PDB file of C-alpha atoms and ligand atoms in Angstrom:
ATOM      1  CA  MET A   1      47.028  13.761 -44.773  1.00 80.00           C
ATOM      2  CA  ALA A   2      45.170  10.531 -44.508  1.00 92.00           C
ATOM      3  CA  LEU A   3      45.516   6.937 -45.702  1.00 96.00           C
ATOM      4  CA  LEU A   4      42.787   5.909 -48.080  1.00 97.00           C
ATOM      5  CA  ASP A   5      41.306   2.449 -48.589  1.00 97.00           C
ATOM      6  CA  ILE A   6      42.411   0.811 -51.826  1.00 98.00           C
ATOM      7  CA  LEU A   7      39.701  -1.081 -53.732  1.00 97.00           C
ATOM      8  CA  VAL A   8      40.586  -4.688 -54.518  1.00 95.00           C
ATOM      9  CA  TYR A   9      39.750  -6.411 -57.811  1.00 95.00           C
ATOM     10  CA  PRO A  10      37.126  -7.565 -58.851  1.00 92.00           C
ATOM     11  CA  ASP A  11      35.376  -4.645 -57.040  1.00 95.00           C
ATOM     12  CA  PRO A  12      33.082  -3.274 -59.748  1.00 96.00           C
ATOM     13  CA  ARG A  13      34.042   0.294 -58.808  1.00 97.00           C
ATOM     14  CA  LEU A  14      37.398  -0.347 -60.457  1.00 98.00           C
ATOM     15  CA  ARG A  15      35.525  -0.469 -63.749  1.00 97.00           C
ATOM     16  CA  ARG A  16      34.301   3.117 -63.678  1.00 97.00           C
ATOM     17  CA  THR A  17      35.570   5.794 -66.084  1.00 98.00           C
ATOM     18  CA  ALA A  18      37.039   8.749 -64.208  1.00 98.00           C
ATOM     19  CA  GLN A  19      35.958  12.288 -65.106  1.00 98.00           C
ATOM     20  CA  PRO A  20      38.246  15.240 -65.916  1.00 98.00           C
ATOM     21  CA  VAL A  21      39.145  17.614 -63.078  1.00 98.00           C
ATOM     22  CA  ALA A  22      37.653  21.061 -63.872  1.00 97.00           C
ATOM     23  CA  ILE A  23      39.768  23.111 -61.440  1.00 97.00           C
ATOM     24  CA  VAL A  24      42.743  22.223 -59.208  1.00 98.00           C
ATOM     25  CA  ASP A  25      41.467  23.507 -55.845  1.00 98.00           C
ATOM     26  CA  GLU A  26      42.222  22.642 -52.244  1.00 98.00           C
ATOM     27  CA  SER A  27      40.083  19.477 -52.283  1.00 97.00           C
ATOM     28  CA  VAL A  28      41.947  18.212 -55.343  1.00 98.00           C
ATOM     29  CA  ARG A  29      45.313  18.979 -53.730  1.00 98.00           C
ATOM     30  CA  ARG A  30      44.148  17.174 -50.541  1.00 98.00           C
ATOM     31  CA  LEU A  31      43.227  14.153 -52.611  1.00 98.00           C
ATOM     32  CA  VAL A  32      46.594  14.237 -54.407  1.00 98.00           C
ATOM     33  CA  ASP A  33      48.408  14.329 -50.999  1.00 98.00           C
ATOM     34  CA  ASP A  34      46.253  11.533 -49.550  1.00 98.00           C
ATOM     35  CA  MET A  35      46.807   9.387 -52.639  1.00 98.00           C
ATOM     36  CA  THR A  36      50.592  10.035 -52.388  1.00 98.00           C
ATOM     37  CA  GLU A  37      50.715   9.047 -48.739  1.00 98.00           C
ATOM     38  CA  THR A  38      48.584   5.942 -49.432  1.00 98.00           C
ATOM     39  CA  MET A  39      50.847   4.908 -52.374  1.00 97.00           C
ATOM     40  CA  TYR A  40      54.012   5.244 -50.240  1.00 97.00           C
ATOM     41  CA  ALA A  41      52.470   3.388 -47.321  1.00 96.00           C
ATOM     42  CA  ALA A  42      51.144   0.478 -49.413  1.00 96.00           C
ATOM     43  CA  PRO A  43      53.973   0.377 -50.682  1.00 95.00           C
ATOM     44  CA  GLY A  44      53.485   0.952 -54.391  1.00 96.00           C
ATOM     45  CA  ILE A  45      54.973   3.067 -57.162  1.00 96.00           C
ATOM     46  CA  GLY A  46      51.766   4.291 -58.660  1.00 98.00           C
ATOM     47  CA  LEU A  47      48.161   4.935 -57.712  1.00 98.00           C
ATOM     48  CA  ALA A  48      45.054   6.155 -59.579  1.00 98.00           C
ATOM     49  CA  ALA A  49      42.144   7.991 -58.014  1.00 98.00           C
ATOM     50  CA  VAL A  50      39.771   5.251 -59.169  1.00 98.00           C
ATOM     51  CA  GLN A  51      41.592   2.833 -56.896  1.00 98.00           C
ATOM     52  CA  VAL A  52      40.637   4.849 -53.812  1.00 98.00           C
ATOM     53  CA  ASP A  53      37.026   5.121 -54.945  1.00 98.00           C
ATOM     54  CA  ARG A  54      37.312   8.631 -56.403  1.00 98.00           C
ATOM     55  CA  ASN A  55      36.138   9.534 -59.848  1.00 96.00           C
ATOM     56  CA  GLU A  56      38.646  12.187 -60.818  1.00 98.00           C
ATOM     57  CA  ARG A  57      41.284  11.783 -63.530  1.00 98.00           C
ATOM     58  CA  ILE A  58      44.301  11.949 -61.143  1.00 98.00           C
ATOM     59  CA  ILE A  59      47.306   9.645 -60.866  1.00 98.00           C
ATOM     60  CA  VAL A  60      50.456   9.717 -58.696  1.00 98.00           C
ATOM     61  CA  ILE A  61      53.667   7.913 -59.536  1.00 98.00           C
ATOM     62  CA  ASP A  62      57.063   7.624 -57.817  1.00 97.00           C
ATOM     63  CA  ALA A  63      59.311   4.923 -59.210  1.00 92.00           C
ATOM     64  CA  SER A  64      62.290   5.961 -57.162  1.00 92.00           C
ATOM     65  CA  GLU A  65      63.438   3.956 -54.111  1.00 90.00           C
ATOM     66  CA  ASP A  66      63.660   6.914 -51.821  1.00 94.00           C
ATOM     67  CA  HIS A  67      60.408   8.721 -52.552  1.00 94.00           C
ATOM     68  CA  SER A  68      62.304  11.490 -54.295  1.00 96.00           C
ATOM     69  CA  SER A  69      60.571  11.548 -57.778  1.00 96.00           C
ATOM     70  CA  LEU A  70      56.891  12.132 -57.228  1.00 98.00           C
ATOM     71  CA  ASN A  71      54.974  12.738 -60.435  1.00 98.00           C
ATOM     72  CA  VAL A  72      51.374  14.091 -60.196  1.00 98.00           C
ATOM     73  CA  PHE A  73      49.275  13.914 -63.327  1.00 98.00           C
ATOM     74  CA  ILE A  74      45.886  15.511 -63.379  1.00 98.00           C
ATOM     75  CA  ASN A  75      43.868  14.931 -66.586  1.00 98.00           C
ATOM     76  CA  PRO A  76      46.721  13.022 -68.191  1.00 98.00           C
ATOM     77  CA  THR A  77      46.684  12.327 -71.905  1.00 98.00           C
ATOM     78  CA  ILE A  78      49.061  10.223 -73.983  1.00 98.00           C
ATOM     79  CA  VAL A  79      49.612  12.231 -77.160  1.00 98.00           C
ATOM     80  CA  ASP A  80      52.324  10.091 -78.672  1.00 98.00           C
ATOM     81  CA  ARG A  81      53.848   6.634 -78.082  1.00 98.00           C
ATOM     82  CA  SER A  82      56.552   4.465 -79.566  1.00 98.00           C
ATOM     83  CA  GLY A  83      58.390   1.195 -79.093  1.00 98.00           C
ATOM     84  CA  GLU A  84      57.468  -1.884 -77.134  1.00 98.00           C
ATOM     85  CA  LEU A  85      58.465  -3.064 -73.716  1.00 96.00           C
ATOM     86  CA  GLU A  86      57.438  -6.116 -71.708  1.00 96.00           C
ATOM     87  CA  CYS A  87      57.397  -5.638 -67.969  1.00 95.00           C
ATOM     88  CA  GLU A  88      56.303  -7.842 -65.042  1.00 95.00           C
ATOM     89  CA  GLU A  89      53.496  -5.790 -63.555  1.00 96.00           C
ATOM     90  CA  GLY A  90      51.624  -5.881 -60.246  1.00 96.00           C
ATOM     91  CA  CYS A  91      48.849  -3.656 -58.915  1.00 97.00           C
ATOM     92  CA  LEU A  92      47.832  -2.466 -55.482  1.00 97.00           C
ATOM     93  CA  SER A  93      44.260  -3.530 -56.376  1.00 97.00           C
ATOM     94  CA  LEU A  94      45.427  -7.086 -57.184  1.00 96.00           C
ATOM     95  CA  PRO A  95      47.491  -8.103 -54.158  1.00 93.00           C
ATOM     96  CA  GLY A  96      49.924 -10.918 -54.951  1.00 91.00           C
ATOM     97  CA  VAL A  97      49.266 -10.968 -58.700  1.00 94.00           C
ATOM     98  CA  TYR A  98      52.119 -10.383 -61.127  1.00 95.00           C
ATOM     99  CA  ALA A  99      52.198 -10.959 -64.852  1.00 95.00           C
ATOM    100  CA  PRO A 100      54.044  -9.732 -67.898  1.00 95.00           C
ATOM    101  CA  VAL A 101      52.367  -7.014 -69.985  1.00 96.00           C
ATOM    102  CA  THR A 102      53.593  -5.499 -73.256  1.00 96.00           C
ATOM    103  CA  ARG A 103      53.241  -1.730 -73.511  1.00 98.00           C
ATOM    104  CA  SER A 104      54.769   1.207 -75.341  1.00 98.00           C
ATOM    105  CA  GLN A 105      58.396   1.878 -74.417  1.00 98.00           C
ATOM    106  CA  ARG A 106      58.056   5.635 -74.657  1.00 98.00           C
ATOM    107  CA  VAL A 107      55.051   7.964 -74.170  1.00 98.00           C
ATOM    108  CA  HIS A 108      54.604  11.652 -74.524  1.00 98.00           C
ATOM    109  CA  VAL A 109      52.089  12.884 -71.922  1.00 98.00           C
ATOM    110  CA  THR A 110      50.304  16.146 -71.365  1.00 98.00           C
ATOM    111  CA  ALA A 111      48.731  16.819 -67.945  1.00 98.00           C
ATOM    112  CA  ILE A 112      48.141  19.407 -65.205  1.00 98.00           C
ATOM    113  CA  ASN A 113      50.324  19.382 -62.045  1.00 98.00           C
ATOM    114  CA  ARG A 114      49.368  19.890 -58.395  1.00 98.00           C
ATOM    115  CA  ASP A 115      49.661  23.647 -58.793  1.00 97.00           C
ATOM    116  CA  GLY A 116      47.174  23.602 -61.643  1.00 98.00           C
ATOM    117  CA  ASP A 117      49.813  24.271 -64.366  1.00 98.00           C
ATOM    118  CA  ALA A 118      49.846  22.407 -67.686  1.00 98.00           C
ATOM    119  CA  PHE A 119      53.031  20.437 -68.484  1.00 98.00           C
ATOM    120  CA  GLU A 120      54.311  17.866 -70.921  1.00 98.00           C
ATOM    121  CA  LEU A 121      56.556  14.939 -70.170  1.00 98.00           C
ATOM    122  CA  GLU A 122      58.533  12.496 -72.374  1.00 98.00           C
ATOM    123  CA  ALA A 123      58.785   9.260 -70.404  1.00 97.00           C
ATOM    124  CA  GLU A 124      60.384   5.937 -71.152  1.00 97.00           C
ATOM    125  CA  ASP A 125      60.848   2.487 -69.731  1.00 96.00           C
ATOM    126  CA  LEU A 126      59.561   2.008 -66.131  1.00 96.00           C
ATOM    127  CA  LEU A 127      57.995   5.481 -65.870  1.00 97.00           C
ATOM    128  CA  ALA A 128      56.295   5.025 -69.264  1.00 97.00           C
ATOM    129  CA  VAL A 129      54.889   1.652 -68.093  1.00 97.00           C
ATOM    130  CA  CYS A 130      53.639   3.194 -64.897  1.00 97.00           C
ATOM    131  CA  ILE A 131      51.891   6.068 -66.731  1.00 98.00           C
ATOM    132  CA  GLN A 132      50.136   3.632 -69.072  1.00 98.00           C
ATOM    133  CA  HIS A 133      49.117   1.334 -66.235  1.00 98.00           C
ATOM    134  CA  GLU A 134      47.696   4.216 -64.161  1.00 98.00           C
ATOM    135  CA  ILE A 135      45.874   5.904 -67.033  1.00 98.00           C
ATOM    136  CA  ASP A 136      44.299   2.514 -67.762  1.00 98.00           C
ATOM    137  CA  HIS A 137      42.775   2.631 -64.238  1.00 98.00           C
ATOM    138  CA  LEU A 138      41.099   5.951 -65.165  1.00 98.00           C
ATOM    139  CA  GLU A 139      39.384   4.090 -68.010  1.00 98.00           C
ATOM    140  CA  GLY A 140      38.301   1.133 -65.831  1.00 98.00           C
ATOM    141  CA  ILE A 141      41.033  -1.148 -67.170  1.00 98.00           C
ATOM    142  CA  VAL A 142      43.171  -3.330 -64.936  1.00 97.00           C
ATOM    143  CA  PHE A 143      46.382  -5.017 -66.200  1.00 96.00           C
ATOM    144  CA  VAL A 144      44.977  -8.545 -65.986  1.00 95.00           C
ATOM    145  CA  ASP A 145      42.577  -7.508 -68.790  1.00 95.00           C
ATOM    146  CA  TYR A 146      45.563  -7.942 -71.132  1.00 95.00           C
ATOM    147  CA  LEU A 147      46.115 -11.565 -70.070  1.00 93.00           C
ATOM    148  CA  SER A 148      44.363 -14.599 -71.660  1.00 91.00           C
ATOM    149  CA  ARG A 149      40.776 -15.318 -70.530  1.00 90.00           C
ATOM    150  CA  LEU A 150      41.979 -18.457 -68.806  1.00 90.00           C
ATOM    151  CA  LYS A 151      44.707 -16.658 -66.720  1.00 90.00           C
ATOM    152  CA  HIS A 152      42.291 -13.800 -66.034  1.00 89.00           C
ATOM    153  CA  ASP A 153      39.606 -16.191 -64.684  1.00 90.00           C
ATOM    154  CA  ARG A 154      42.106 -17.981 -62.497  1.00 91.00           C
ATOM    155  CA  ILE A 155      43.279 -14.729 -60.979  1.00 90.00           C
ATOM    156  CA  ARG A 156      39.770 -13.481 -60.349  1.00 90.00           C
ATOM    157  CA  LYS A 157      38.775 -16.720 -58.601  1.00 91.00           C
ATOM    158  CA  ARG A 158      41.874 -16.632 -56.448  1.00 90.00           C
ATOM    159  CA  LEU A 159      41.299 -13.054 -55.392  1.00 89.00           C
ATOM    160  CA  GLU A 160      37.630 -13.747 -54.650  1.00 89.00           C
ATOM    161  CA  LYS A 161      38.668 -16.705 -52.508  1.00 88.00           C
ATOM    162  CA  GLU A 162      41.230 -14.599 -50.712  1.00 86.00           C
ATOM    163  CA  ALA A 163      38.739 -11.830 -50.103  1.00 84.00           C
ATOM    164  CA  ARG A 164      36.457 -14.354 -48.386  1.00 85.00           C
ATOM    165  CA  ARG A 165      39.380 -15.414 -46.253  1.00 82.00           C
ATOM    166  CA  LYS A 166      40.375 -11.843 -45.743  1.00 70.00           C
ATOM    167  CA  SER A 167      44.122 -12.571 -45.892  1.00 55.00           C
ATOM    168  CA  PRO A 168      45.742 -10.984 -48.931  1.00 51.00           C
ATOM    169  CA  GLU A 169      49.212 -12.201 -49.645  1.00 52.00           C
ATOM    170  CA  GLY A 170      52.155 -10.995 -51.697  1.00 48.00           C
ATOM    171  CA  ALA A 171      52.836  -7.600 -50.166  1.00 47.00           C
ATOM    172  CA  ASN A 172      56.563  -8.166 -50.329  1.00 46.00           C
ATOM    173  CA  HIS A 173      56.899  -9.348 -53.916  1.00 49.00           C
ATOM    174  CA  ALA A 174      59.969  -7.853 -55.645  1.00 50.00           C
ATOM    175  CA  ALA A 175      58.232  -6.893 -58.941  1.00 62.00           C
ATOM    176  CA  ILE A 176      56.723  -3.458 -59.374  1.00 70.00           C
ATOM    177  CA  THR A 177      53.348  -2.750 -57.823  1.00 73.00           C
ATOM    178  CA  LEU A 178      51.367   0.086 -59.397  1.00 76.00           C
TER     179      LEU A 178
HETATM  180 NI1   NI B 201      47.314  -0.661 -60.654  1.00 52.55          NI
END
């Protein structure tokens, strides 16, 4: 396995729309494994292929504290959703940035797993938030897109300034980082 570089906002590559995976082969499984290792090392609880400069519709999520609940979603689709939940979100592509986002409290997802088998999952609360956040990445959406224009501009300027200084902060924030 290998650690992959995570793109940092406002890198324009984070705005691409990922393409469906046609077949789950060895190269897809290798990408899944590398993404998982990269997510754990960051550390974060979710990662989308777009964030590591890959164009496939693949996300990995593990919201447990001991790395015991890995969820791999290939070609994920939310087929039903309900409720509302506000959660303080962070993102591995926006180091040090945290803000509340309102999302659905439950989602019903269809996807393919690492073995290439189709599955369905009913998720709620933190896992549901993670799934929505990561699927957004596959559509070129980052969570700060949901904030006001003013807040969004402030965050972008701060990250651009930090990128010039090359000293990202906030790696140890307590909120969730997806
Ligand atoms: Ni993210």
